[in-house]
Short mmCIF file of C-alpha atoms in Angstrom, two decimals:
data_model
loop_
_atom_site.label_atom_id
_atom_site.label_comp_id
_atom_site.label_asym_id
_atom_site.label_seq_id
_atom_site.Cartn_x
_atom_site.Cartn_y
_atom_site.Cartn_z
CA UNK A 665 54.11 -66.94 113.18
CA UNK A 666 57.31 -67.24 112.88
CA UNK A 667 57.12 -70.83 111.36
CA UNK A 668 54.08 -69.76 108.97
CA UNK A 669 51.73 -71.24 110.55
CA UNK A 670 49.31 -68.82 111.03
CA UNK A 671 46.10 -70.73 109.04
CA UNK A 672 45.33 -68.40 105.93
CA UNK A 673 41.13 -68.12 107.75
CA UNK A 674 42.97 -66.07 111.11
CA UNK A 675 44.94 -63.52 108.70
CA UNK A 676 42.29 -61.18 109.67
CA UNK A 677 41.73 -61.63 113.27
CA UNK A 678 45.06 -62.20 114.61
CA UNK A 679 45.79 -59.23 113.26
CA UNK A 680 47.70 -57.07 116.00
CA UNK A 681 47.24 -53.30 116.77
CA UNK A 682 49.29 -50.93 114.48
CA UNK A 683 51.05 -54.14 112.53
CA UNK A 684 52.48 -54.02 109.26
CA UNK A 685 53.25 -56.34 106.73
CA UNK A 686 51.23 -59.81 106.82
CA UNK A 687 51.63 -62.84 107.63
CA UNK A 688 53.29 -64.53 107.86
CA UNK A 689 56.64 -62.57 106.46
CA UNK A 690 57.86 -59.82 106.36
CA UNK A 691 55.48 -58.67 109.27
CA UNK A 692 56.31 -56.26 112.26
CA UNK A 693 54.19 -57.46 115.14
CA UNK A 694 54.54 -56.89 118.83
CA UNK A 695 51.62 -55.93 121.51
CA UNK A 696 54.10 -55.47 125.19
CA UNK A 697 55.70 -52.62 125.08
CA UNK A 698 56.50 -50.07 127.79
CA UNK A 699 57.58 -46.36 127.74
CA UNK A 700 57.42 -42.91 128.84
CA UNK A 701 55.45 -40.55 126.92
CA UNK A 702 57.52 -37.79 125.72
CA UNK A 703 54.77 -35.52 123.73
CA UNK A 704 51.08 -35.57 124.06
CA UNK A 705 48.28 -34.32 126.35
CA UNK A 706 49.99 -32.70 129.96
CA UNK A 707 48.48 -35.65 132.49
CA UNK A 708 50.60 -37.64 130.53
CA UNK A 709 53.70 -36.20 129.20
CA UNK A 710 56.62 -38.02 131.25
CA UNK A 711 54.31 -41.14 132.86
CA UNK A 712 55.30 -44.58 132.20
CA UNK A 713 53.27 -46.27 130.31
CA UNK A 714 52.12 -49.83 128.50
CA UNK A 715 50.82 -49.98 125.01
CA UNK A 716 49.74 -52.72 122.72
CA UNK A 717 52.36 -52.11 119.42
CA UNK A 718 55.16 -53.41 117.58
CA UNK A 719 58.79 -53.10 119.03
CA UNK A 720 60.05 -50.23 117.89
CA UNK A 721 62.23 -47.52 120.09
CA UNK A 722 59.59 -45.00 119.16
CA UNK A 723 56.09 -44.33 117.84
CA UNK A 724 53.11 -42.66 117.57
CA UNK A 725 49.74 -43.78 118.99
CA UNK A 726 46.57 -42.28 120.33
CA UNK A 727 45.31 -41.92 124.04
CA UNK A 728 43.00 -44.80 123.99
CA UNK A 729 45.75 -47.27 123.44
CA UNK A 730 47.73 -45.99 126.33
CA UNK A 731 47.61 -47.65 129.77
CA UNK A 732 49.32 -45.80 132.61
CA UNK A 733 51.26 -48.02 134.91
CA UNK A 734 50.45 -47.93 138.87
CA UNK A 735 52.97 -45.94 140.50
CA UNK A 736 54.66 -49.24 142.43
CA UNK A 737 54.65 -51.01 139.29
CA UNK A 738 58.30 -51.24 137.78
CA UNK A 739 58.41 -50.91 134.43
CA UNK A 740 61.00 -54.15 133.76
CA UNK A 741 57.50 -55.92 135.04
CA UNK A 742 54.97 -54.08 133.38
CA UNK A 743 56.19 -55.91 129.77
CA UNK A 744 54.15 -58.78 131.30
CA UNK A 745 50.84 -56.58 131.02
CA UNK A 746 49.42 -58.38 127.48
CA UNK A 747 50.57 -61.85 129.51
CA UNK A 748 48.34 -60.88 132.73
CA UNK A 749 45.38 -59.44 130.57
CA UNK A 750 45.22 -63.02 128.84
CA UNK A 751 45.25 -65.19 132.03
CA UNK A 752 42.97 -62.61 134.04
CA UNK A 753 40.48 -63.23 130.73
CA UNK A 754 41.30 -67.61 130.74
CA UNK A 755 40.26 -67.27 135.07
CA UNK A 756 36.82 -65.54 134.13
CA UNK A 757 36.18 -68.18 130.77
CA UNK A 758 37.14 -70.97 133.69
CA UNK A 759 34.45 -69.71 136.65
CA UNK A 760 37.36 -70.96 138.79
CA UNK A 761 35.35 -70.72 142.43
CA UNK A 762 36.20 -70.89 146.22
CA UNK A 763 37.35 -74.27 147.06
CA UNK A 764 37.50 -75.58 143.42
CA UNK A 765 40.57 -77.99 142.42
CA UNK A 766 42.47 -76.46 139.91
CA UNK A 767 44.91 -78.02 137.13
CA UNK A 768 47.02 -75.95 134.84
CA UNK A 769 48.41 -77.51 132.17
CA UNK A 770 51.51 -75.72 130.86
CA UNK A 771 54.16 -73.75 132.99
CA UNK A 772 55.31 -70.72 130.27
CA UNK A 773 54.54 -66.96 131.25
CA UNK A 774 50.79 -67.20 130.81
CA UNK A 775 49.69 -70.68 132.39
CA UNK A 776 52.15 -69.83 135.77
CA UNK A 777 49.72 -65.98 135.83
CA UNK A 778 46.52 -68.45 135.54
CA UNK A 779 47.72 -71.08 138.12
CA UNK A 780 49.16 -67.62 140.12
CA UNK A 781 45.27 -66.53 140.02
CA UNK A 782 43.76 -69.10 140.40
CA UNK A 783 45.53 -69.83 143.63
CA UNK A 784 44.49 -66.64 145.21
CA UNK A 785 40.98 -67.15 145.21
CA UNK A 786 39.94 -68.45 148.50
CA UNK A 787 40.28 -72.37 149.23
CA UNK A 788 40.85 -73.09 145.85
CA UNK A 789 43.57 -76.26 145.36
CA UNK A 790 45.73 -75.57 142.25
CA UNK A 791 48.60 -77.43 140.90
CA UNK A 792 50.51 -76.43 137.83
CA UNK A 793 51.35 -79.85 135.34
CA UNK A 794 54.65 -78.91 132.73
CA UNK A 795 56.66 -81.79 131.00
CA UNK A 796 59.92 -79.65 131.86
CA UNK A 797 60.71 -80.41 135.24
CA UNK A 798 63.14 -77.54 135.17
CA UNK A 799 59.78 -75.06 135.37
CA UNK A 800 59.43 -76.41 139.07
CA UNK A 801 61.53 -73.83 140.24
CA UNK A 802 59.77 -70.77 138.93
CA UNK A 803 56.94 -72.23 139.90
CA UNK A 804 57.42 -73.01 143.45
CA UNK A 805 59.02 -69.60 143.75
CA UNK A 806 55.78 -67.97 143.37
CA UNK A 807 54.15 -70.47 146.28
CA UNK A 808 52.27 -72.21 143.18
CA UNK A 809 52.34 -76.16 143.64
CA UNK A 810 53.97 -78.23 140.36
CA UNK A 811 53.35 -82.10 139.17
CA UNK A 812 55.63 -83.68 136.51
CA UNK A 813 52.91 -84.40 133.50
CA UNK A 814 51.73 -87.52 134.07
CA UNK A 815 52.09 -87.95 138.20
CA UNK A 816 49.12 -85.96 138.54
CA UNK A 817 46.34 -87.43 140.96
CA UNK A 818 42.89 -87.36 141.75
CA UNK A 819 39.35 -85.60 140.04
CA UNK A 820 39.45 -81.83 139.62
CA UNK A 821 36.77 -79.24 138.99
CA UNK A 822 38.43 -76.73 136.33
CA UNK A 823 41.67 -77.73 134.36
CA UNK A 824 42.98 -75.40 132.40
CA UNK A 825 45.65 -76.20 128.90
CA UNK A 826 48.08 -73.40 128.29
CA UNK A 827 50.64 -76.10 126.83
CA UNK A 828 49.75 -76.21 122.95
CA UNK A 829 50.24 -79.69 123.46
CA UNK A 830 47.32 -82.09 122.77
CA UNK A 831 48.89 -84.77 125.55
CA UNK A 832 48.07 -82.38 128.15
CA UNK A 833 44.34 -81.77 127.08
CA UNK A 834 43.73 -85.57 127.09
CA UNK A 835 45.85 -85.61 130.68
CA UNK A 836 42.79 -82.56 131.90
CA UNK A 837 39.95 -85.01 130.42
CA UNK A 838 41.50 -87.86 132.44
CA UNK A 839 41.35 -86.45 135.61
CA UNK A 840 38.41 -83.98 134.84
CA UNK A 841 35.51 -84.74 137.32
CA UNK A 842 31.66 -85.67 136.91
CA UNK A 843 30.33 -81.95 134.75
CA UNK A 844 34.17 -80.39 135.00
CA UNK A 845 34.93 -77.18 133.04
CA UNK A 846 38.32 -78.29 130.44
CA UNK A 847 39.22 -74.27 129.46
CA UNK A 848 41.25 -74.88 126.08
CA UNK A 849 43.45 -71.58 126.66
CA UNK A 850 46.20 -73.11 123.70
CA UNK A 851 46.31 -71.85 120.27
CA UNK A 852 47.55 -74.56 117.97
CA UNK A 853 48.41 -72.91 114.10
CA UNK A 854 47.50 -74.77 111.82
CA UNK A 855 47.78 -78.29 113.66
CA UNK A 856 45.56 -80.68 114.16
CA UNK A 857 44.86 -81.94 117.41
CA UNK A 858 43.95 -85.41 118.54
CA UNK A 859 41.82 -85.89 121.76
CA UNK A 860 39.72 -88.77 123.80
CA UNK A 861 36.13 -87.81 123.44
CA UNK A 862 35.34 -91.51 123.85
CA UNK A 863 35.34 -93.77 127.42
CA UNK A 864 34.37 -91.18 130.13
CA UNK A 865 33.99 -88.22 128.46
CA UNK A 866 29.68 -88.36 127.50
CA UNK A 867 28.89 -90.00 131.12
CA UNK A 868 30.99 -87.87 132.91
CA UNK A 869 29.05 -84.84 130.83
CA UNK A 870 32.28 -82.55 130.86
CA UNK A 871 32.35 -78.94 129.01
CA UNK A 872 35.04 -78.58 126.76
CA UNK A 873 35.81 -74.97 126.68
CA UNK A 874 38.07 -72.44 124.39
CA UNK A 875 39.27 -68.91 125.87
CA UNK A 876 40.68 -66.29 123.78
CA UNK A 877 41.79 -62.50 124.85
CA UNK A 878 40.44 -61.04 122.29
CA UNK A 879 36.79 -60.90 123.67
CA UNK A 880 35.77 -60.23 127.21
CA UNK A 881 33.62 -62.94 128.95
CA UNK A 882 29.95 -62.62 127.95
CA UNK A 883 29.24 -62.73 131.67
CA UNK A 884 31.43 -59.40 132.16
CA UNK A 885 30.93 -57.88 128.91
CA UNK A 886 27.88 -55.13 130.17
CA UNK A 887 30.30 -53.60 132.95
CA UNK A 888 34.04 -54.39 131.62
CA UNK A 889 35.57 -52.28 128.81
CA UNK A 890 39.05 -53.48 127.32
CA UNK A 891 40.47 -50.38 129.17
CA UNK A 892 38.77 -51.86 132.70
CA UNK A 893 40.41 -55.02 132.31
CA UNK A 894 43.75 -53.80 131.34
CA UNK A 895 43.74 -51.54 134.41
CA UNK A 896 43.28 -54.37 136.05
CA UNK A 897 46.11 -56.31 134.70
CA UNK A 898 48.37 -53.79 135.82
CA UNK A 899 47.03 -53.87 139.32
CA UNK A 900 47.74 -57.69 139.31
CA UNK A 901 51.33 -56.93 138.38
CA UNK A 902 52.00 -55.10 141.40
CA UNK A 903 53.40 -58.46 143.13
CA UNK A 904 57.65 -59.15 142.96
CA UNK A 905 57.25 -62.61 143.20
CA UNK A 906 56.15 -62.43 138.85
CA UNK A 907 59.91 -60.87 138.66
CA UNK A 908 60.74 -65.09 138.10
CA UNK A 909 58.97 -65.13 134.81
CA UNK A 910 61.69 -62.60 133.66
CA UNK A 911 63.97 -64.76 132.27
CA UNK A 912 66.68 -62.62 130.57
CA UNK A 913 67.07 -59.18 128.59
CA UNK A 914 68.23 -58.38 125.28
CA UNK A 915 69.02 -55.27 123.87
CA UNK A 916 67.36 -54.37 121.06
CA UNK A 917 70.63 -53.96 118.75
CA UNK A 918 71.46 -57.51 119.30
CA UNK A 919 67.96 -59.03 118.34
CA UNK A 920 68.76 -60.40 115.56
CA UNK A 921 72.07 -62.26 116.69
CA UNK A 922 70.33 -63.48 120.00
CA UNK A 923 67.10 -64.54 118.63
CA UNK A 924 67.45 -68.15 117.54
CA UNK A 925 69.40 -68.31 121.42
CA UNK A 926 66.39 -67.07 122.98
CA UNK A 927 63.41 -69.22 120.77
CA UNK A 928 65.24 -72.40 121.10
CA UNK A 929 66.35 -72.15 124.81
CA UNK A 930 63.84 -74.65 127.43
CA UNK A 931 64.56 -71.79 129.64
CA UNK A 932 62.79 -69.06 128.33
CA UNK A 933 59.92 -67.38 129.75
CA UNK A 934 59.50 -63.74 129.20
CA UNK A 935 62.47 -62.20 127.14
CA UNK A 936 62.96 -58.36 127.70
CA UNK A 937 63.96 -56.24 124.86
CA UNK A 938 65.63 -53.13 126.14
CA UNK A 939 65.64 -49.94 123.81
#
């Protein structure tokens, strides 16, 4: 967005809840923010709480867009709610099942909640690929294996890109077995993408998937509302080990001299803003 290069066809759809402006600038956009709520209906006056809208120190919303966070969920961790939401949403898309092996390509916020997912359900082998070797830390800190793009061996089942970087979908074709699932989690802009659709790709009859938040799996769609799954993103939260995708704080009156710092840094995971 911030680059402009947000293709003139998703104007419309990428829109977020309660912007303003358009894209690609001026715009005020934002969807993780947490807060108490000061006025409103009693059950909720003075609960902490996430909601899907611009930063802003204050605002006005309506109930429906208000998710109340479990009461052993901190708040510094609930900013991570729209991050959870999208990987709980890429797990379903990816039918990851008991025993499957599991790649993850990418090791920001969202692919290291996927990869943390993923390796919960039972038997499942998942590694986490990232050309930043530096991510191995974060990683491994959360008990999630890491491989160095390109060391990675062996056939898996499901593989999973949440790099944005077409290298690492034609690394999850490589090593994708006989009728794998490739979940294409990235969203690219405006850039093209280049990808091996030739040698093994027809004879080894692989699905080549895309997963976006913005719909809930037709599989899931009869029994889980927007509000279901968000509950359930905040459940998933409830674990300290997802305090290493925290990667610094800001406060808000010093956005604007600290954000260039904070987009450019290789370090960078999720960036609090504190009001």
């Amino acid at each position: 967005m911030l680059a402009g290069k947000v293709p003139l066809s998703e104007f419309d759809r990428m829109r977020g809840p309660h912007m303003e402006g358009n894209f690609s600038f001026p715009v005020k956009y934002g969807y993780s923010t947490v807060g108490k709520v000061e006025d409103g209906p009693n059950d909720l006056i003075g609960r902490t709480a996430f909601c899907l809208h611009p930063h802003q120190d204050r605002f006005v919303t309506t109930r429906d867009m208000v998710a109340l966070l479990p009461e052993d969920l901190p708040p510094e961790r609930g900013v991570l709610a729209a991050n959870m939401e999208t990987a709980l949403n890429i797990v379903w898309d990816a039918m990851v099942q008991p025993g499957d092996r599991v790649a993850v390509f990418g090791a920001g916020v969202v692919g290291t909640l996927i990869a943390g997912l993923s390796r919960r359900i039972a038997g499942t082998e998942t590694v986490l690929v990232d050309t930043n070797t530096d991510r191995r830390a974060h990683v491994e800190a959360m008990g999630i294996s890491f491989a160095e793009a390109g060391t990675l061996n062996g056939e898996f089942d499901v593989l999973i890109n949440a790099s944005a970087a077409g290298a690492a979908l034609s690394e999850a074709i490589e090593h994708a077995g006989t009728e794998a699932r490739i979940i294409e989690a990235s969203w690219y802009g405006d850039k093209n993408v280049s990808i091996p659709l030739g040698g093994a790709f027809h004879s080894k009859r692989l699905q080549l998937l895309s997963s976006q938040v913005g719909a809930v799996p037709a599989s899931r769609r009869a029994r889980w509302s927007f509000g279901r799954r968000m509950a359930k993103a905040l459940e998933l939260l409830e674990d300290e080990s997802l305090d290493h995708l925290i990667s610094g704080e800001t406060a808000f009156a010093d956005l604007a001299d600290d954000y260039p710092r904070i987009l450019s840094s290789q370090t960078t995971l999720c960036h609090r803003i504190r009001y």
